[in-house]
Amino acid sequence: MATSRVTFYHAPNSRSAGTRALLEELGVEYDLQVLNLRHNEQRQPGYRDVNPMGKVPAIWHHDALITEQPAVYLYLADLYPEKGLAPAIGDPLRGPYLRWMVFYGSCFEPALVDRSMKRDPAQPSTCPYGDWDTMFNTLVAQLERGPYMLGERFSALDVLWGTALRWTTLFKLVPELPVITAYIERIASRPAMQRAAELDAELAAAQAA
């Protein structure tokens, strides 16, 4: 399917590193707009006009602005269906794919923030993730079902979760269980993931110079 290029707003060593990895996995061309977090460019009016939240990643495609990491992944994977990184509507894996994409932002990140800040969660009736142990054990059980989040099928989910778990274990926010460590290594060993990491390392070095 022919489609126009997306404009991708990105900063190295940030959440948007995963989006760059996804774009590399898709193997498509894109227009890169780089922000320097050291200079607080994400908070400046020029970027606030793109994303008032002052966060990356963000993408423009045609006249559509997409922010929020899972939404960006969903959009990009569906934009290039021929790449096979998203189960199509009607595929039995579509529901689980959406579930685990949304689980990241609705359960994992809120739980992670509370845990990192050493805050008690809200009461179960109002907490978006219930409690840490339930959320984490649910995630681990899914990882134990196969090499990828959807079992035998690699998808955009694995770019999201592989990147997220790599960073969160690095900062000791998530336990380095064998199943998690093996999953991180499996995803990080992919050529596109390595290429994205190398490109970001070069970009980070140039910004630090």
mmCIF file with all atom_site columns, C-alpha atoms in Angstrom:
data_model
loop_
_atom_site.group_PDB
_atom_site.id
_atom_site.type_symbol
_atom_site.label_atom_id
_atom_site.label_alt_id
_atom_site.label_comp_id
_atom_site.label_asym_id
_atom_site.label_entity_id
_atom_site.label_seq_id
_atom_site.pdbx_PDB_ins_code
_atom_site.Cartn_x
_atom_site.Cartn_y
_atom_site.Cartn_z
_atom_site.occupancy
_atom_site.B_iso_or_equiv
_atom_site.pdbx_formal_charge
_atom_site.auth_seq_id
_atom_site.auth_comp_id
_atom_site.auth_asym_id
_atom_site.auth_atom_id
_atom_site.pdbx_PDB_model_num
ATOM 1   C CA . MET A 1 1   ? 0.000   0.000   0.000  1.00 0.00 ? 1   MET A CA 1
ATOM 2   C CA . ALA A 1 2   ? 1.443   3.362   -1.043 1.00 0.00 ? 2   ALA A CA 1
ATOM 3   C CA . THR A 1 3   ? 1.271   5.999   1.652  1.00 0.00 ? 3   THR A CA 1
ATOM 4   C CA . SER A 1 4   ? 2.894   9.308   2.408  1.00 0.00 ? 4   SER A CA 1
ATOM 5   C CA . ARG A 1 5   ? 5.758   9.561   4.859  1.00 0.00 ? 5   ARG A CA 1
ATOM 6   C CA . VAL A 1 6   ? 5.154   10.368  8.477  1.00 0.00 ? 6   VAL A CA 1
ATOM 7   C CA . THR A 1 7   ? 6.905   13.134  10.385 1.00 0.00 ? 7   THR A CA 1
ATOM 8   C CA . PHE A 1 8   ? 8.360   11.724  13.576 1.00 0.00 ? 8   PHE A CA 1
ATOM 9   C CA . TYR A 1 9   ? 9.241   13.916  16.589 1.00 0.00 ? 9   TYR A CA 1
ATOM 10  C CA . HIS A 1 10  ? 11.959  12.203  18.549 1.00 0.00 ? 10  HIS A CA 1
ATOM 11  C CA . ALA A 1 11  ? 14.554  12.612  21.271 1.00 0.00 ? 11  ALA A CA 1
ATOM 12  C CA . PRO A 1 12  ? 17.278  10.041  22.003 1.00 0.00 ? 12  PRO A CA 1
ATOM 13  C CA . ASN A 1 13  ? 17.257  8.334   25.395 1.00 0.00 ? 13  ASN A CA 1
ATOM 14  C CA . SER A 1 14  ? 13.523  8.839   25.754 1.00 0.00 ? 14  SER A CA 1
ATOM 15  C CA . ARG A 1 15  ? 10.302  6.893   25.235 1.00 0.00 ? 15  ARG A CA 1
ATOM 16  C CA . SER A 1 16  ? 10.410  7.753   21.556 1.00 0.00 ? 16  SER A CA 1
ATOM 17  C CA . ALA A 1 17  ? 13.397  5.430   21.079 1.00 0.00 ? 17  ALA A CA 1
ATOM 18  C CA . GLY A 1 18  ? 10.896  2.610   20.783 1.00 0.00 ? 18  GLY A CA 1
ATOM 19  C CA . THR A 1 19  ? 9.033   4.404   18.012 1.00 0.00 ? 19  THR A CA 1
ATOM 20  C CA . ARG A 1 20  ? 12.274  4.794   16.090 1.00 0.00 ? 20  ARG A CA 1
ATOM 21  C CA . ALA A 1 21  ? 12.866  1.068   16.520 1.00 0.00 ? 21  ALA A CA 1
ATOM 22  C CA . LEU A 1 22  ? 9.359   0.353   15.241 1.00 0.00 ? 22  LEU A CA 1
ATOM 23  C CA . LEU A 1 23  ? 9.955   2.512   12.169 1.00 0.00 ? 23  LEU A CA 1
ATOM 24  C CA . GLU A 1 24  ? 13.183  0.607   11.539 1.00 0.00 ? 24  GLU A CA 1
ATOM 25  C CA . GLU A 1 25  ? 11.333  -2.706  11.948 1.00 0.00 ? 25  GLU A CA 1
ATOM 26  C CA . LEU A 1 26  ? 8.765   -1.485  9.427  1.00 0.00 ? 26  LEU A CA 1
ATOM 27  C CA . GLY A 1 27  ? 11.578  -0.550  7.074  1.00 0.00 ? 27  GLY A CA 1
ATOM 28  C CA . VAL A 1 28  ? 9.902   2.647   5.888  1.00 0.00 ? 28  VAL A CA 1
ATOM 29  C CA . GLU A 1 29  ? 11.230  6.136   5.263  1.00 0.00 ? 29  GLU A CA 1
ATOM 30  C CA . TYR A 1 30  ? 10.171  8.915   7.601  1.00 0.00 ? 30  TYR A CA 1
ATOM 31  C CA . ASP A 1 31  ? 10.940  12.568  8.257  1.00 0.00 ? 31  ASP A CA 1
ATOM 32  C CA . LEU A 1 32  ? 12.804  12.938  11.526 1.00 0.00 ? 32  LEU A CA 1
ATOM 33  C CA . GLN A 1 33  ? 12.382  16.009  13.730 1.00 0.00 ? 33  GLN A CA 1
ATOM 34  C CA . VAL A 1 34  ? 14.862  15.833  16.595 1.00 0.00 ? 34  VAL A CA 1
ATOM 35  C CA . LEU A 1 35  ? 14.376  17.482  19.982 1.00 0.00 ? 35  LEU A CA 1
ATOM 36  C CA . ASN A 1 36  ? 17.154  18.095  22.482 1.00 0.00 ? 36  ASN A CA 1
ATOM 37  C CA . LEU A 1 37  ? 15.871  17.304  25.954 1.00 0.00 ? 37  LEU A CA 1
ATOM 38  C CA . ARG A 1 38  ? 19.016  18.804  27.481 1.00 0.00 ? 38  ARG A CA 1
ATOM 39  C CA . HIS A 1 39  ? 17.890  22.147  26.110 1.00 0.00 ? 39  HIS A CA 1
ATOM 40  C CA . ASN A 1 40  ? 14.295  21.539  27.178 1.00 0.00 ? 40  ASN A CA 1
ATOM 41  C CA . GLU A 1 41  ? 13.138  21.863  23.579 1.00 0.00 ? 41  GLU A CA 1
ATOM 42  C CA . GLN A 1 42  ? 10.126  19.665  24.253 1.00 0.00 ? 42  GLN A CA 1
ATOM 43  C CA . ARG A 1 43  ? 8.777   22.419  26.511 1.00 0.00 ? 43  ARG A CA 1
ATOM 44  C CA . GLN A 1 44  ? 9.288   25.279  24.065 1.00 0.00 ? 44  GLN A CA 1
ATOM 45  C CA . PRO A 1 45  ? 6.371   26.919  22.198 1.00 0.00 ? 45  PRO A CA 1
ATOM 46  C CA . GLY A 1 46  ? 7.426   25.453  18.851 1.00 0.00 ? 46  GLY A CA 1
ATOM 47  C CA . TYR A 1 47  ? 6.935   21.908  20.047 1.00 0.00 ? 47  TYR A CA 1
ATOM 48  C CA . ARG A 1 48  ? 4.064   22.743  22.381 1.00 0.00 ? 48  ARG A CA 1
ATOM 49  C CA . ASP A 1 49  ? 2.174   23.669  19.214 1.00 0.00 ? 49  ASP A CA 1
ATOM 50  C CA . VAL A 1 50  ? 2.679   20.052  18.122 1.00 0.00 ? 50  VAL A CA 1
ATOM 51  C CA . ASN A 1 51  ? 2.051   18.366  21.458 1.00 0.00 ? 51  ASN A CA 1
ATOM 52  C CA . PRO A 1 52  ? 0.828   20.581  24.314 1.00 0.00 ? 52  PRO A CA 1
ATOM 53  C CA . MET A 1 53  ? 1.871   17.848  26.744 1.00 0.00 ? 53  MET A CA 1
ATOM 54  C CA . GLY A 1 54  ? 5.510   18.426  25.788 1.00 0.00 ? 54  GLY A CA 1
ATOM 55  C CA . LYS A 1 55  ? 6.200   14.712  25.316 1.00 0.00 ? 55  LYS A CA 1
ATOM 56  C CA . VAL A 1 56  ? 7.672   12.477  22.667 1.00 0.00 ? 56  VAL A CA 1
ATOM 57  C CA . PRO A 1 57  ? 6.943   10.481  20.599 1.00 0.00 ? 57  PRO A CA 1
ATOM 58  C CA . ALA A 1 58  ? 4.560   12.316  18.324 1.00 0.00 ? 58  ALA A CA 1
ATOM 59  C CA . ILE A 1 59  ? 3.889   11.826  14.636 1.00 0.00 ? 59  ILE A CA 1
ATOM 60  C CA . TRP A 1 60  ? 2.110   13.787  11.931 1.00 0.00 ? 60  TRP A CA 1
ATOM 61  C CA . HIS A 1 61  ? 0.582   11.965  9.003  1.00 0.00 ? 61  HIS A CA 1
ATOM 62  C CA . HIS A 1 62  ? -1.495  13.887  6.477  1.00 0.00 ? 62  HIS A CA 1
ATOM 63  C CA . ASP A 1 63  ? -3.462  16.215  8.784  1.00 0.00 ? 63  ASP A CA 1
ATOM 64  C CA . ALA A 1 64  ? -3.523  13.832  11.746 1.00 0.00 ? 64  ALA A CA 1
ATOM 65  C CA . LEU A 1 65  ? -1.460  14.308  14.888 1.00 0.00 ? 65  LEU A CA 1
ATOM 66  C CA . ILE A 1 66  ? -0.878  11.155  16.923 1.00 0.00 ? 66  ILE A CA 1
ATOM 67  C CA . THR A 1 67  ? 0.589   11.284  20.418 1.00 0.00 ? 67  THR A CA 1
ATOM 68  C CA . GLU A 1 68  ? 0.694   8.801   23.312 1.00 0.00 ? 68  GLU A CA 1
ATOM 69  C CA . GLN A 1 69  ? 3.054   5.925   22.811 1.00 0.00 ? 69  GLN A CA 1
ATOM 70  C CA . PRO A 1 70  ? 0.584   3.034   22.340 1.00 0.00 ? 70  PRO A CA 1
ATOM 71  C CA . ALA A 1 71  ? -1.499  5.122   19.922 1.00 0.00 ? 71  ALA A CA 1
ATOM 72  C CA . VAL A 1 72  ? 1.607   5.883   17.864 1.00 0.00 ? 72  VAL A CA 1
ATOM 73  C CA . TYR A 1 73  ? 2.457   2.173   17.683 1.00 0.00 ? 73  TYR A CA 1
ATOM 74  C CA . LEU A 1 74  ? -1.082  1.213   16.743 1.00 0.00 ? 74  LEU A CA 1
ATOM 75  C CA . TYR A 1 75  ? -1.241  3.848   14.028 1.00 0.00 ? 75  TYR A CA 1
ATOM 76  C CA . LEU A 1 76  ? 2.109   3.037   12.464 1.00 0.00 ? 76  LEU A CA 1
ATOM 77  C CA . ALA A 1 77  ? 1.636   -0.722  12.448 1.00 0.00 ? 77  ALA A CA 1
ATOM 78  C CA . ASP A 1 78  ? -1.812  -0.350  10.856 1.00 0.00 ? 78  ASP A CA 1
ATOM 79  C CA . LEU A 1 79  ? -0.519  2.235   8.361  1.00 0.00 ? 79  LEU A CA 1
ATOM 80  C CA . TYR A 1 80  ? 1.788   -0.379  6.846  1.00 0.00 ? 80  TYR A CA 1
ATOM 81  C CA . PRO A 1 81  ? -0.278  -3.592  6.983  1.00 0.00 ? 81  PRO A CA 1
ATOM 82  C CA . GLU A 1 82  ? 1.915   -5.273  4.382  1.00 0.00 ? 82  GLU A CA 1
ATOM 83  C CA . LYS A 1 83  ? 4.737   -5.348  6.961  1.00 0.00 ? 83  LYS A CA 1
ATOM 84  C CA . GLY A 1 84  ? 2.743   -7.757  9.129  1.00 0.00 ? 84  GLY A CA 1
ATOM 85  C CA . LEU A 1 85  ? 3.427   -6.128  12.506 1.00 0.00 ? 85  LEU A CA 1
ATOM 86  C CA . ALA A 1 86  ? -0.254  -5.833  13.477 1.00 0.00 ? 86  ALA A CA 1
ATOM 87  C CA . PRO A 1 87  ? -2.925  -8.527  13.294 1.00 0.00 ? 87  PRO A CA 1
ATOM 88  C CA . ALA A 1 88  ? -5.748  -7.344  11.047 1.00 0.00 ? 88  ALA A CA 1
ATOM 89  C CA . ILE A 1 89  ? -9.326  -6.915  12.192 1.00 0.00 ? 89  ILE A CA 1
ATOM 90  C CA . GLY A 1 90  ? -10.841 -10.387 12.030 1.00 0.00 ? 90  GLY A CA 1
ATOM 91  C CA . ASP A 1 91  ? -7.583  -12.075 13.002 1.00 0.00 ? 91  ASP A CA 1
ATOM 92  C CA . PRO A 1 92  ? -8.033  -13.969 16.318 1.00 0.00 ? 92  PRO A CA 1
ATOM 93  C CA . LEU A 1 93  ? -4.890  -12.229 17.590 1.00 0.00 ? 93  LEU A CA 1
ATOM 94  C CA . ARG A 1 94  ? -6.294  -8.728  17.019 1.00 0.00 ? 94  ARG A CA 1
ATOM 95  C CA . GLY A 1 95  ? -8.039  -8.612  20.392 1.00 0.00 ? 95  GLY A CA 1
ATOM 96  C CA . PRO A 1 96  ? -4.996  -9.765  22.403 1.00 0.00 ? 96  PRO A CA 1
ATOM 97  C CA . TYR A 1 97  ? -2.850  -7.346  20.392 1.00 0.00 ? 97  TYR A CA 1
ATOM 98  C CA . LEU A 1 98  ? -5.064  -4.406  21.369 1.00 0.00 ? 98  LEU A CA 1
ATOM 99  C CA . ARG A 1 99  ? -5.299  -5.629  24.941 1.00 0.00 ? 99  ARG A CA 1
ATOM 100 C CA . TRP A 1 100 ? -1.563  -5.694  25.515 1.00 0.00 ? 100 TRP A CA 1
ATOM 101 C CA . MET A 1 101 ? -0.950  -2.453  23.683 1.00 0.00 ? 101 MET A CA 1
ATOM 102 C CA . VAL A 1 102 ? -3.429  -0.640  25.934 1.00 0.00 ? 102 VAL A CA 1
ATOM 103 C CA . PHE A 1 103 ? -2.298  -2.543  29.051 1.00 0.00 ? 103 PHE A CA 1
ATOM 104 C CA . TYR A 1 104 ? 1.052   -0.798  28.767 1.00 0.00 ? 104 TYR A CA 1
ATOM 105 C CA . GLY A 1 105 ? -0.349  2.707   29.241 1.00 0.00 ? 105 GLY A CA 1
ATOM 106 C CA . SER A 1 106 ? -3.368  1.927   31.404 1.00 0.00 ? 106 SER A CA 1
ATOM 107 C CA . CYS A 1 107 ? -1.772  -0.515  33.865 1.00 0.00 ? 107 CYS A CA 1
ATOM 108 C CA . PHE A 1 108 ? 1.993   -0.947  33.520 1.00 0.00 ? 108 PHE A CA 1
ATOM 109 C CA . GLU A 1 109 ? 3.129   2.674   33.470 1.00 0.00 ? 109 GLU A CA 1
ATOM 110 C CA . PRO A 1 110 ? 0.812   3.892   36.278 1.00 0.00 ? 110 PRO A CA 1
ATOM 111 C CA . ALA A 1 111 ? 1.944   0.976   38.443 1.00 0.00 ? 111 ALA A CA 1
ATOM 112 C CA . LEU A 1 112 ? 5.566   1.625   37.587 1.00 0.00 ? 112 LEU A CA 1
ATOM 113 C CA . VAL A 1 113 ? 5.340   5.306   38.505 1.00 0.00 ? 113 VAL A CA 1
ATOM 114 C CA . ASP A 1 114 ? 3.731   4.537   41.862 1.00 0.00 ? 114 ASP A CA 1
ATOM 115 C CA . ARG A 1 115 ? 6.370   1.902   42.544 1.00 0.00 ? 115 ARG A CA 1
ATOM 116 C CA . SER A 1 116 ? 9.282   4.157   41.581 1.00 0.00 ? 116 SER A CA 1
ATOM 117 C CA . MET A 1 117 ? 7.916   6.983   43.758 1.00 0.00 ? 117 MET A CA 1
ATOM 118 C CA . LYS A 1 118 ? 7.298   4.526   46.610 1.00 0.00 ? 118 LYS A CA 1
ATOM 119 C CA . ARG A 1 119 ? 3.638   5.510   46.674 1.00 0.00 ? 119 ARG A CA 1
ATOM 120 C CA . ASP A 1 120 ? 0.871   3.204   47.776 1.00 0.00 ? 120 ASP A CA 1
ATOM 121 C CA . PRO A 1 121 ? -1.678  2.577   45.030 1.00 0.00 ? 121 PRO A CA 1
ATOM 122 C CA . ALA A 1 122 ? -5.193  3.896   45.353 1.00 0.00 ? 122 ALA A CA 1
ATOM 123 C CA . GLN A 1 123 ? -7.902  1.600   46.615 1.00 0.00 ? 123 GLN A CA 1
ATOM 124 C CA . PRO A 1 124 ? -8.543  -1.283  44.177 1.00 0.00 ? 124 PRO A CA 1
ATOM 125 C CA . SER A 1 125 ? -11.940 0.129   43.249 1.00 0.00 ? 125 SER A CA 1
ATOM 126 C CA . THR A 1 126 ? -10.325 3.312   41.901 1.00 0.00 ? 126 THR A CA 1
ATOM 127 C CA . CYS A 1 127 ? -6.782  2.223   40.982 1.00 0.00 ? 127 CYS A CA 1
ATOM 128 C CA . PRO A 1 128 ? -6.327  1.694   37.216 1.00 0.00 ? 128 PRO A CA 1
ATOM 129 C CA . TYR A 1 129 ? -4.069  -1.300  37.750 1.00 0.00 ? 129 TYR A CA 1
ATOM 130 C CA . GLY A 1 130 ? -5.365  -2.809  40.977 1.00 0.00 ? 130 GLY A CA 1
ATOM 131 C CA . ASP A 1 131 ? -2.044  -3.551  42.668 1.00 0.00 ? 131 ASP A CA 1
ATOM 132 C CA . TRP A 1 132 ? 1.539   -4.072  41.543 1.00 0.00 ? 132 TRP A CA 1
ATOM 133 C CA . ASP A 1 133 ? 1.715   -7.823  42.121 1.00 0.00 ? 133 ASP A CA 1
ATOM 134 C CA . THR A 1 134 ? -1.463  -8.539  40.151 1.00 0.00 ? 134 THR A CA 1
ATOM 135 C CA . MET A 1 135 ? -0.371  -6.324  37.261 1.00 0.00 ? 135 MET A CA 1
ATOM 136 C CA . PHE A 1 136 ? 3.159   -7.719  37.168 1.00 0.00 ? 136 PHE A CA 1
ATOM 137 C CA . ASN A 1 137 ? 2.155   -11.370 37.495 1.00 0.00 ? 137 ASN A CA 1
ATOM 138 C CA . THR A 1 138 ? -0.364  -10.918 34.674 1.00 0.00 ? 138 THR A CA 1
ATOM 139 C CA . LEU A 1 139 ? 2.397   -9.561  32.424 1.00 0.00 ? 139 LEU A CA 1
ATOM 140 C CA . VAL A 1 140 ? 4.844   -12.309 33.358 1.00 0.00 ? 140 VAL A CA 1
ATOM 141 C CA . ALA A 1 141 ? 2.233   -14.989 32.666 1.00 0.00 ? 141 ALA A CA 1
ATOM 142 C CA . GLN A 1 142 ? 1.812   -13.596 29.153 1.00 0.00 ? 142 GLN A CA 1
ATOM 143 C CA . LEU A 1 143 ? 5.563   -13.555 28.526 1.00 0.00 ? 143 LEU A CA 1
ATOM 144 C CA . GLU A 1 144 ? 5.759   -17.195 29.593 1.00 0.00 ? 144 GLU A CA 1
ATOM 145 C CA . ARG A 1 145 ? 3.350   -18.254 26.832 1.00 0.00 ? 145 ARG A CA 1
ATOM 146 C CA . GLY A 1 146 ? 5.814   -17.914 23.998 1.00 0.00 ? 146 GLY A CA 1
ATOM 147 C CA . PRO A 1 147 ? 8.817   -16.139 22.627 1.00 0.00 ? 147 PRO A CA 1
ATOM 148 C CA . TYR A 1 148 ? 6.704   -13.054 21.860 1.00 0.00 ? 148 TYR A CA 1
ATOM 149 C CA . MET A 1 149 ? 3.748   -11.275 23.434 1.00 0.00 ? 149 MET A CA 1
ATOM 150 C CA . LEU A 1 150 ? 1.428   -12.975 20.944 1.00 0.00 ? 150 LEU A CA 1
ATOM 151 C CA . GLY A 1 151 ? 3.064   -16.362 21.296 1.00 0.00 ? 151 GLY A CA 1
ATOM 152 C CA . GLU A 1 152 ? 4.897   -17.351 18.124 1.00 0.00 ? 152 GLU A CA 1
ATOM 153 C CA . ARG A 1 153 ? 4.105   -14.130 16.260 1.00 0.00 ? 153 ARG A CA 1
ATOM 154 C CA . PHE A 1 154 ? 6.366   -11.090 16.468 1.00 0.00 ? 154 PHE A CA 1
ATOM 155 C CA . SER A 1 155 ? 4.452   -7.808  16.340 1.00 0.00 ? 155 SER A CA 1
ATOM 156 C CA . ALA A 1 156 ? 4.669   -4.122  17.175 1.00 0.00 ? 156 ALA A CA 1
ATOM 157 C CA . LEU A 1 157 ? 3.820   -5.161  20.724 1.00 0.00 ? 157 LEU A CA 1
ATOM 158 C CA . ASP A 1 158 ? 7.269   -6.648  21.112 1.00 0.00 ? 158 ASP A CA 1
ATOM 159 C CA . VAL A 1 159 ? 8.976   -3.420  20.100 1.00 0.00 ? 159 VAL A CA 1
ATOM 160 C CA . LEU A 1 160 ? 6.972   -1.611  22.771 1.00 0.00 ? 160 LEU A CA 1
ATOM 161 C CA . TRP A 1 161 ? 7.441   -4.155  25.545 1.00 0.00 ? 161 TRP A CA 1
ATOM 162 C CA . GLY A 1 162 ? 11.010  -5.108  24.672 1.00 0.00 ? 162 GLY A CA 1
ATOM 163 C CA . THR A 1 163 ? 12.062  -1.463  24.814 1.00 0.00 ? 163 THR A CA 1
ATOM 164 C CA . ALA A 1 164 ? 10.081  -0.714  27.969 1.00 0.00 ? 164 ALA A CA 1
ATOM 165 C CA . LEU A 1 165 ? 11.316  -3.737  29.889 1.00 0.00 ? 165 LEU A CA 1
ATOM 166 C CA . ARG A 1 166 ? 14.918  -3.071  28.881 1.00 0.00 ? 166 ARG A CA 1
ATOM 167 C CA . TRP A 1 167 ? 14.809  0.416   30.375 1.00 0.00 ? 167 TRP A CA 1
ATOM 168 C CA . THR A 1 168 ? 12.832  -0.509  33.465 1.00 0.00 ? 168 THR A CA 1
ATOM 169 C CA . THR A 1 169 ? 15.093  -3.434  34.362 1.00 0.00 ? 169 THR A CA 1
ATOM 170 C CA . LEU A 1 170 ? 18.143  -1.244  33.712 1.00 0.00 ? 170 LEU A CA 1
ATOM 171 C CA . PHE A 1 171 ? 16.892  1.176   36.359 1.00 0.00 ? 171 PHE A CA 1
ATOM 172 C CA . LYS A 1 172 ? 15.908  -1.700  38.688 1.00 0.00 ? 172 LYS A CA 1
ATOM 173 C CA . LEU A 1 173 ? 12.225  -0.803  38.540 1.00 0.00 ? 173 LEU A CA 1
ATOM 174 C CA . VAL A 1 174 ? 11.248  -4.247  37.256 1.00 0.00 ? 174 VAL A CA 1
ATOM 175 C CA . PRO A 1 175 ? 12.726  -7.502  38.607 1.00 0.00 ? 175 PRO A CA 1
ATOM 176 C CA . GLU A 1 176 ? 15.155  -9.224  36.245 1.00 0.00 ? 176 GLU A CA 1
ATOM 177 C CA . LEU A 1 177 ? 13.330  -12.535 36.132 1.00 0.00 ? 177 LEU A CA 1
ATOM 178 C CA . PRO A 1 178 ? 14.774  -15.089 33.690 1.00 0.00 ? 178 PRO A CA 1
ATOM 179 C CA . VAL A 1 179 ? 11.703  -14.890 31.444 1.00 0.00 ? 179 VAL A CA 1
ATOM 180 C CA . ILE A 1 180 ? 12.006  -11.096 31.293 1.00 0.00 ? 180 ILE A CA 1
ATOM 181 C CA . THR A 1 181 ? 15.757  -11.100 30.682 1.00 0.00 ? 181 THR A CA 1
ATOM 182 C CA . ALA A 1 182 ? 15.423  -13.678 27.914 1.00 0.00 ? 182 ALA A CA 1
ATOM 183 C CA . TYR A 1 183 ? 12.613  -11.686 26.299 1.00 0.00 ? 183 TYR A CA 1
ATOM 184 C CA . ILE A 1 184 ? 14.624  -8.445  26.362 1.00 0.00 ? 184 ILE A CA 1
ATOM 185 C CA . GLU A 1 185 ? 17.637  -10.162 24.813 1.00 0.00 ? 185 GLU A CA 1
ATOM 186 C CA . ARG A 1 186 ? 15.488  -11.807 22.150 1.00 0.00 ? 186 ARG A CA 1
ATOM 187 C CA . ILE A 1 187 ? 13.991  -8.493  21.044 1.00 0.00 ? 187 ILE A CA 1
ATOM 188 C CA . ALA A 1 188 ? 17.215  -6.476  21.354 1.00 0.00 ? 188 ALA A CA 1
ATOM 189 C CA . SER A 1 189 ? 19.070  -8.950  19.118 1.00 0.00 ? 189 SER A CA 1
ATOM 190 C CA . ARG A 1 190 ? 16.890  -8.156  16.105 1.00 0.00 ? 190 ARG A CA 1
ATOM 191 C CA . PRO A 1 191 ? 18.794  -6.272  13.375 1.00 0.00 ? 191 PRO A CA 1
ATOM 192 C CA . ALA A 1 192 ? 16.282  -3.414  13.214 1.00 0.00 ? 192 ALA A CA 1
ATOM 193 C CA . MET A 1 193 ? 16.418  -2.938  16.986 1.00 0.00 ? 193 MET A CA 1
ATOM 194 C CA . GLN A 1 194 ? 20.207  -2.865  16.893 1.00 0.00 ? 194 GLN A CA 1
ATOM 195 C CA . ARG A 1 195 ? 20.171  -0.417  13.986 1.00 0.00 ? 195 ARG A CA 1
ATOM 196 C CA . ALA A 1 196 ? 17.819  1.930   15.830 1.00 0.00 ? 196 ALA A CA 1
ATOM 197 C CA . ALA A 1 197 ? 19.985  1.739   18.964 1.00 0.00 ? 197 ALA A CA 1
ATOM 198 C CA . GLU A 1 198 ? 23.092  2.612   16.957 1.00 0.00 ? 198 GLU A CA 1
ATOM 199 C CA . LEU A 1 199 ? 21.382  5.552   15.270 1.00 0.00 ? 199 LEU A CA 1
ATOM 200 C CA . ASP A 1 200 ? 20.192  6.858   18.618 1.00 0.00 ? 200 ASP A CA 1
ATOM 201 C CA . ALA A 1 201 ? 23.627  6.455   20.194 1.00 0.00 ? 201 ALA A CA 1
ATOM 202 C CA . GLU A 1 202 ? 25.088  8.577   17.402 1.00 0.00 ? 202 GLU A CA 1
ATOM 203 C CA . LEU A 1 203 ? 22.360  11.169  17.834 1.00 0.00 ? 203 LEU A CA 1
ATOM 204 C CA . ALA A 1 204 ? 22.814  11.313  21.612 1.00 0.00 ? 204 ALA A CA 1
ATOM 205 C CA . ALA A 1 205 ? 26.576  11.723  21.206 1.00 0.00 ? 205 ALA A CA 1
ATOM 206 C CA . ALA A 1 206 ? 26.079  14.565  18.727 1.00 0.00 ? 206 ALA A CA 1
ATOM 207 C CA . GLN A 1 207 ? 23.714  16.337  21.137 1.00 0.00 ? 207 GLN A CA 1
ATOM 208 C CA . ALA A 1 208 ? 26.166  15.916  24.018 1.00 0.00 ? 208 ALA A CA 1
ATOM 209 C CA . ALA A 1 209 ? 29.112  17.294  22.031 1.00 0.00 ? 209 ALA A CA 1
#
